[in-house]
Amino acid sequence: MLPVVLLSHRGPATFRRTRSGLTLKRGAGGLVTALMGLAEHLDDAVWVCAAASPADALIAFEHEGHSIEIGFSPELHVVEEDDTAVGPSVNVRYVEVDKHRHSQFYTQIANPLLWFVQHGLYGLANDPEFTADTHKAYEDGYVVVNEQFADAVVEEVERVGGRAVVMLQDYHFYLVGNSVRARCPDAIISHFVHIPWPGPDGWRVLPVQMRDGMLRGLLGCDVVAFHTRRSARNFLSCAQEMLDLSVDFQAMTVTVPTSRGGTRKVAARWYPISVDVESVEKLAASEEVAAHRQVIEQLHLNDGHRLIVRVDRTDPSKNIVRGFRAFGLMLDQHPDLRGQVTFLASLMPSRQDVPEYADYLAQVGAVVAEVNARHHGEGWQPIDIRLQEDLAFAVASYQLADVLVVNAVNDGMNLVAKEAVLANSRDGVLLLSENTGAHDELGDFALTVHPFDLQQQADAMYEALTMDRADRAKMLAAAADRVTKNDVGQWLRNQLSDLEGLID
Amino acid sequence: MLPVVLLSHRGPATFRRTRSGLTLKRGAGGLVTALMGLAEHLDDAVWVCAAASPADALIAFEHEGHSIEIGFSPELHVVEEDDTAVGPSVNVRYVEVDKHRHSQFYTQIANPLLWFVQHGLYGLANDPEFTADTHKAYEDGYVVVNEQFADAVVEEVERVGGRAVVMLQDYHFYLVGNSVRARCPDAIISHFVHIPWPGPDGWRVLPVQMRDGMLRGLLGCDVVAFHTRRSARNFLSCAQEMLDLSVDFQAMTVTVPTSRGGTRKVAARWYPISVDVESVEKLAASEEVAAHRQVIEQLHLNDGHRLIVRVDRTDPSKNIVRGFRAFGLMLDQHPDLRGQVTFLASLMPSRQDVPEYADYLAQVGAVVAEVNARHHGEGWQPIDIRLQEDLAFAVASYQLADVLVVNAVNDGMNLVAKEAVLANSRDGVLLLSENTGAHDELGDFALTVHPFDLQQQADAMYEALTMDRADRAKMLAAAADRVTKNDVGQWLRNQLSDLEGLID
C-alpha cells in the first residue's frame, strides 16, 4: 500500500491551552471516529485538518508546515521526534485558516448553503437568494480555503515522492481533488462525500460557477465515493446533465477529458459507513449508561408503559417536527394509547447562529407544547424532550426503546439507527426513513417511513407498538447482525482494497 | 395515419347556457390552442375532455357517451348529425365528473400537489405534510377520475376497431396510459407531460403508492414526451431508481416487463411546444394592441425612458418576487438609472383558493411596495404592476419592452418568451431563466439568468439596458427566427411522424 494522505475538516485531536500547559482532546463525530480506525493502522498516514483552536494554530506555526505525531495510548500525547510511539499513533498536519475566510468558507458556503442544497431543504419559491456577498464568500472563502488545504495535501504527497493515496473527505473540500491532480499526477485520489448527493435539479439551485466548479473539482479524483448507490447515480447524472460528459451507468464511470487531449475515467462508488461495534457495546455496558437507564425506567416505563425514542441534532433535515406531529396524530386516532406511551427525544441544539436552525428549534418547541397540551393527563405528558448532547443518556434510551424513530427528510447515512439496533435490549422496532443511507442496509429489518407522510408515520408507530414480540425480536436481531458484519472496519477495508486496485 | 384519440383536462370549447339558448366559447390556454391545430386537421380525431360547465355536462348526458362535432367556422357551432361540416371541425367527448371527486382530483392532487412537486417548490423542512385526507383525495379522486377518463378513451378506441393513436396530455392523467394499454393492446399510446419532470429526489416527496402508480401509469405508453431532454432524462432516472427498471440513456428507452412475461420498450422523447406565429402576429397588428401601446408609451417611454416587462400568472414557480428584488438591487447599484427605467408587470392572479398562491400574491405586493418606497421620485415609480389578464395589453408590452424578464424557478416551456420575441419591435433583450424549457432553444439569443441569484439577475438587467443596439437587434432577430421555424405546427408534425413510425 502507498502512503496515505487524509483530509477532513475536523481532525482526530485538538490542543487546548490550560493552566497546566497544552492538553489534547479527541475530535468528536462519527466521521472522525471512523477515520481514526484507518489512520491508527497505517504507518505512513498523514491527516491534514483545520486548526480548530488557537493552540492548534500555534502548534501548526511551530512545526512550520510539518505534521505532528500524536499517540493514542495510554492517553492522547505528542510523540516527540526522538521517541518511538508505543501503540497506535497518527501524524496530524494542522492548517491554520484566517478567521474571516474560514467563516465565509464554513458558515456561509458549507453550512448552511451546501448542507441545504444537498439535503434538499430550500423552499425554492422563497429561498435561497444569492447576493454579491454569497459570491464573495465563495470566491474569497471556499475557493481560497480549498486552495490552502490543497497546498498542504500536495506538500504531504510530494514529501513521500509524489506517489500516495489521497483520501479527501466531505463537502468542505470539493475543489481540492482537481487541484491535487494537476500537481501530483501520480497520486491516487478519492473523495468521500458523507452527505446526500442530489441529482442535477438539486444542484442547479447553486450559481453555475459554484456547482460546475465543485463538480470539476471532484472529477479530478479517481474515485468519488458516497454512502449509497442513489447518490453515486445522482453524481453521474450531474456529470452528464451539467457538464455534458459521457457516463456509463453500468460501469458507474464518467469519462473526463484531460488537459493533454486524452481522457480518463472517474468511478462513482458507494461504501456505507458504519459504527465501531466494540466501542458501542463497551459504552452500553458502562455504569454511566446503567444509571441513566434506571432513571428513564422509573420515569417512563412503569406498569407496562412503552417508550418511543429519537436522538438527533435539531437540524431541519432530521424531520423532528413531523415526527412529533405524527405521534400526536397516532394519539388522536388511538386514544387507548394515551397515558401508555411516551416519546423521549434527545435533541442536540445545532448551528443556532444560522437563522433557519434557530427557527427550527422554535418550531420543535411549539409542536411539543401543542401535542403535550392536547394529550396530557394524570401525571403523563406524551413528549419528553431533552435539549442536550449526552451520549450515555442517548445509549440508555436506545436500550430501552420500544420504538426508535429515524424519519429524516434526507440523511447521508444516519448512524443513530445503527447504534440503536446494536444497543437495544427490548426488542425495539426501528422506524427508518426511506431517505437515509442506512435504509439500504436496514430497510428489510425496519418499518420504512416516508418522511413527508404524517399518516403513514403515525400508522408505522402504531404498527410498531402493536407488533408481535417474536417478530420484533427477529427484526432487531437481523438488523444488529447486519451492522455487526458491515462495521466501520469493513467500510475502510472495502475502500482501501478498491483503491489498491487502482495502483499500477 | 390511424384515427387519433386526444385526452386533455380542458377541452377546445365549452357550452354556456344563456337566455338565447346554448352558446359555445373557445377553451383558453396555450395547450388547447396547440392541440386545436392538431384536431382541426385530422378527420378522425376525437378529443376527450372534462365537462367544464353544467351545459357541457348536459350535452354529455344527452349524447349518451358519444362525441359531438363542433365546427369552428365561421364561428363555433354544433355540426348536426345529418350536416357536413364546412371548414374545420373537431369531435368532442365531454366527460362529466362528480364535483367532489373532481375537487379531490384537481384542487388537492393535481394542483397544488403535483404542480409543487414537479416545479420543486416545497421547502421540505416544513412542507408538504400528507395526511389521511391526502391519501383519500388520491384514491377517491385522482385514481377514480383517471379511471373514468380511461373508460372514455377506451370506448373511443374500441369504436374505431381498437387501432388508434392515443395522445394523453399532462399531469392530470398519469394513470390513464397503463389502463388503456391493458384494454387496447393494439393502440399506439403517447403521453405528453407539459410541466417539468424532476428526478427521483423530487418524486420521492410523494407517498410511494402515488409516485410508483403514476410512473407505472406512464410506462403503459409507447412514448412519454416532454418539452426538454432534461425532463426526458429525469423520467428515465425515475424508472431506473424508483422501479429498478433497465434504462438506456443513449437510445432514451426503458425496458418494461409485460404481464405475459415478455418485455416492451417505452421511449422518452422531447418536443418543445411553441406558439402559433400567425395568430401572435395578427394580434400584434390589431387596433386593440395599438391603443394599449399608445397608453404605455405615454406613461413610461417619454424622454428616452426604458421599459422592463414581465407577464406571468402569480405562481411561485414564476419567481416574481426575486425578479423585483433584483431590479431594486440594480437601482441600488446603478443610481444613474433611477427615474430612467420602469418595470411594467402584467400579473394574472392565479389559484387564489390555494393558500400558497394567496401568500405569494401578498409577497409580490410587499416587495413592490418596498422597492417603490425606496426608489420613487419626481413622478416616477420604479415598478408598475397590473393585476389583470389582458392578452392585448401583454402583447403591447412585449412590443415595447427594452428588456423582457423570464426568471422562472422552473417552467416546462414558457410561451411568454416565445411570444415576446415575435412581437417585440424595440430590439428588446430577453432575460431567460436556465430552468425554462424555452432556454434550450432561445438560450443562445438571450441573457441567461439564474433564478436564485439576485446579483446575477441584477447584473443581467443592467447588461441588457446598456447593451449595444446592433447586438440586441441581432439577438432578437435570431430568437424570432428560431421561434418562427420551430412553431407549434412543427411541434405537432414531429410528434405525429414519430408516432407513425411505431405503427406496424
PDB file of N, CA and C in Angstrom, chain B residues 418-446:
ATOM      1  N   LYS B 418     -41.479  33.099 -26.014  1.00  0.00           N
ATOM      2  CA  LYS B 418     -41.591  32.909 -27.473  1.00  0.00           C
ATOM      3  C   LYS B 418     -42.485  33.978 -28.105  1.00  0.00           C
ATOM      4  N   GLU B 419     -43.605  34.273 -27.443  1.00  0.00           N
ATOM      5  CA  GLU B 419     -44.486  35.319 -27.964  1.00  0.00           C
ATOM      6  C   GLU B 419     -43.775  36.669 -27.979  1.00  0.00           C
ATOM      7  N   ALA B 420     -43.043  36.927 -26.914  1.00  0.00           N
ATOM      8  CA  ALA B 420     -42.433  38.255 -26.778  1.00  0.00           C
ATOM      9  C   ALA B 420     -41.388  38.514 -27.858  1.00  0.00           C
ATOM     10  N   VAL B 421     -40.555  37.527 -28.169  1.00  0.00           N
ATOM     11  CA  VAL B 421     -39.532  37.779 -29.195  1.00  0.00           C
ATOM     12  C   VAL B 421     -40.157  37.930 -30.575  1.00  0.00           C
ATOM     13  N   LEU B 422     -41.317  37.313 -30.778  1.00  0.00           N
ATOM     14  CA  LEU B 422     -42.021  37.528 -32.052  1.00  0.00           C
ATOM     15  C   LEU B 422     -42.587  38.942 -32.126  1.00  0.00           C
ATOM     16  N   ALA B 423     -43.139  39.419 -31.004  1.00  0.00           N
ATOM     17  CA  ALA B 423     -43.891  40.680 -31.027  1.00  0.00           C
ATOM     18  C   ALA B 423     -42.994  41.909 -30.891  1.00  0.00           C
ATOM     19  N   ASN B 424     -41.846  41.751 -30.252  1.00  0.00           N
ATOM     20  CA  ASN B 424     -41.057  42.934 -29.888  1.00  0.00           C
ATOM     21  C   ASN B 424     -40.579  43.735 -31.089  1.00  0.00           C
ATOM     22  N   SER B 425     -40.634  45.069 -30.941  1.00  0.00           N
ATOM     23  CA  SER B 425     -40.227  45.935 -32.048  1.00  0.00           C
ATOM     24  C   SER B 425     -39.228  46.999 -31.588  1.00  0.00           C
ATOM     25  N   ARG B 426     -38.598  46.787 -30.426  1.00  0.00           N
ATOM     26  CA  ARG B 426     -37.619  47.780 -29.954  1.00  0.00           C
ATOM     27  C   ARG B 426     -36.249  47.164 -29.696  1.00  0.00           C
ATOM     28  N   ASP B 427     -35.952  46.080 -30.406  1.00  0.00           N
ATOM     29  CA  ASP B 427     -34.703  45.353 -30.173  1.00  0.00           C
ATOM     30  C   ASP B 427     -34.538  45.008 -28.699  1.00  0.00           C
ATOM     31  N   GLY B 428     -35.610  44.535 -28.138  1.00  0.00           N
ATOM     32  CA  GLY B 428     -35.611  44.165 -26.728  1.00  0.00           C
ATOM     33  C   GLY B 428     -34.722  42.956 -26.467  1.00  0.00           C
ATOM     34  N   VAL B 429     -34.226  42.887 -25.239  1.00  0.00           N
ATOM     35  CA  VAL B 429     -33.360  41.779 -24.830  1.00  0.00           C
ATOM     36  C   VAL B 429     -34.159  40.838 -23.932  1.00  0.00           C
ATOM     37  N   LEU B 430     -34.087  39.558 -24.244  1.00  0.00           N
ATOM     38  CA  LEU B 430     -34.759  38.552 -23.428  1.00  0.00           C
ATOM     39  C   LEU B 430     -33.828  38.084 -22.311  1.00  0.00           C
ATOM     40  N   LEU B 431     -34.290  38.198 -21.057  1.00  0.00           N
ATOM     41  CA  LEU B 431     -33.597  37.574 -19.917  1.00  0.00           C
ATOM     42  C   LEU B 431     -34.314  36.271 -19.641  1.00  0.00           C
ATOM     43  N   LEU B 432     -33.614  35.166 -19.803  1.00  0.00           N
ATOM     44  CA  LEU B 432     -34.308  33.881 -19.777  1.00  0.00           C
ATOM     45  C   LEU B 432     -33.686  32.931 -18.760  1.00  0.00           C
ATOM     46  N   SER B 433     -34.528  32.452 -17.850  1.00  0.00           N
ATOM     47  CA  SER B 433     -34.084  31.512 -16.820  1.00  0.00           C
ATOM     48  C   SER B 433     -33.554  30.235 -17.449  1.00  0.00           C
ATOM     49  N   GLU B 434     -32.443  29.767 -16.907  1.00  0.00           N
ATOM     50  CA  GLU B 434     -31.890  28.482 -17.375  1.00  0.00           C
ATOM     51  C   GLU B 434     -32.842  27.325 -17.084  1.00  0.00           C
ATOM     52  N   ASN B 435     -33.799  27.520 -16.205  1.00  0.00           N
ATOM     53  CA  ASN B 435     -34.718  26.443 -15.835  1.00  0.00           C
ATOM     54  C   ASN B 435     -36.046  26.472 -16.583  1.00  0.00           C
ATOM     55  N   THR B 436     -36.093  27.155 -17.708  1.00  0.00           N
ATOM     56  CA  THR B 436     -37.272  27.084 -18.567  1.00  0.00           C
ATOM     57  C   THR B 436     -36.969  26.148 -19.738  1.00  0.00           C
ATOM     58  N   GLY B 437     -38.004  25.487 -20.222  1.00  0.00           N
ATOM     59  CA  GLY B 437     -37.831  24.685 -21.429  1.00  0.00           C
ATOM     60  C   GLY B 437     -37.366  25.545 -22.598  1.00  0.00           C
ATOM     61  N   ALA B 438     -37.877  26.771 -22.674  1.00  0.00           N
ATOM     62  CA  ALA B 438     -37.536  27.670 -23.777  1.00  0.00           C
ATOM     63  C   ALA B 438     -36.035  27.947 -23.860  1.00  0.00           C
ATOM     64  N   HIS B 439     -35.338  27.792 -22.730  1.00  0.00           N
ATOM     65  CA  HIS B 439     -33.897  28.097 -22.724  1.00  0.00           C
ATOM     66  C   HIS B 439     -33.103  27.195 -23.656  1.00  0.00           C
ATOM     67  N   ASP B 440     -33.573  25.954 -23.857  1.00  0.00           N
ATOM     68  CA  ASP B 440     -32.868  25.059 -24.777  1.00  0.00           C
ATOM     69  C   ASP B 440     -32.803  25.646 -26.183  1.00  0.00           C
ATOM     70  N   GLU B 441     -33.891  26.314 -26.606  1.00  0.00           N
ATOM     71  CA  GLU B 441     -33.921  26.862 -27.963  1.00  0.00           C
ATOM     72  C   GLU B 441     -33.420  28.301 -28.026  1.00  0.00           C
ATOM     73  N   LEU B 442     -33.748  29.095 -27.004  1.00  0.00           N
ATOM     74  CA  LEU B 442     -33.509  30.540 -27.082  1.00  0.00           C
ATOM     75  C   LEU B 442     -32.346  31.013 -26.224  1.00  0.00           C
ATOM     76  N   GLY B 443     -31.750  30.100 -25.471  1.00  0.00           N
ATOM     77  CA  GLY B 443     -30.668  30.488 -24.563  1.00  0.00           C
ATOM     78  C   GLY B 443     -29.512  31.191 -25.261  1.00  0.00           C
ATOM     79  N   ASP B 444     -29.229  30.787 -26.505  1.00  0.00           N
ATOM     80  CA  ASP B 444     -28.115  31.399 -27.241  1.00  0.00           C
ATOM     81  C   ASP B 444     -28.423  32.830 -27.681  1.00  0.00           C
ATOM     82  N   PHE B 445     -29.703  33.181 -27.666  1.00  0.00           N
ATOM     83  CA  PHE B 445     -30.109  34.506 -28.152  1.00  0.00           C
ATOM     84  C   PHE B 445     -30.735  35.325 -27.031  1.00  0.00           C
ATOM     85  N   ALA B 446     -30.334  35.013 -25.825  1.00  0.00           N
ATOM     86  CA  ALA B 446     -30.893  35.684 -24.642  1.00  0.00           C
ATOM     87  C   ALA B 446     -29.776  35.839 -23.626  1.00  0.00           C
TER      88      ALA B 446
END
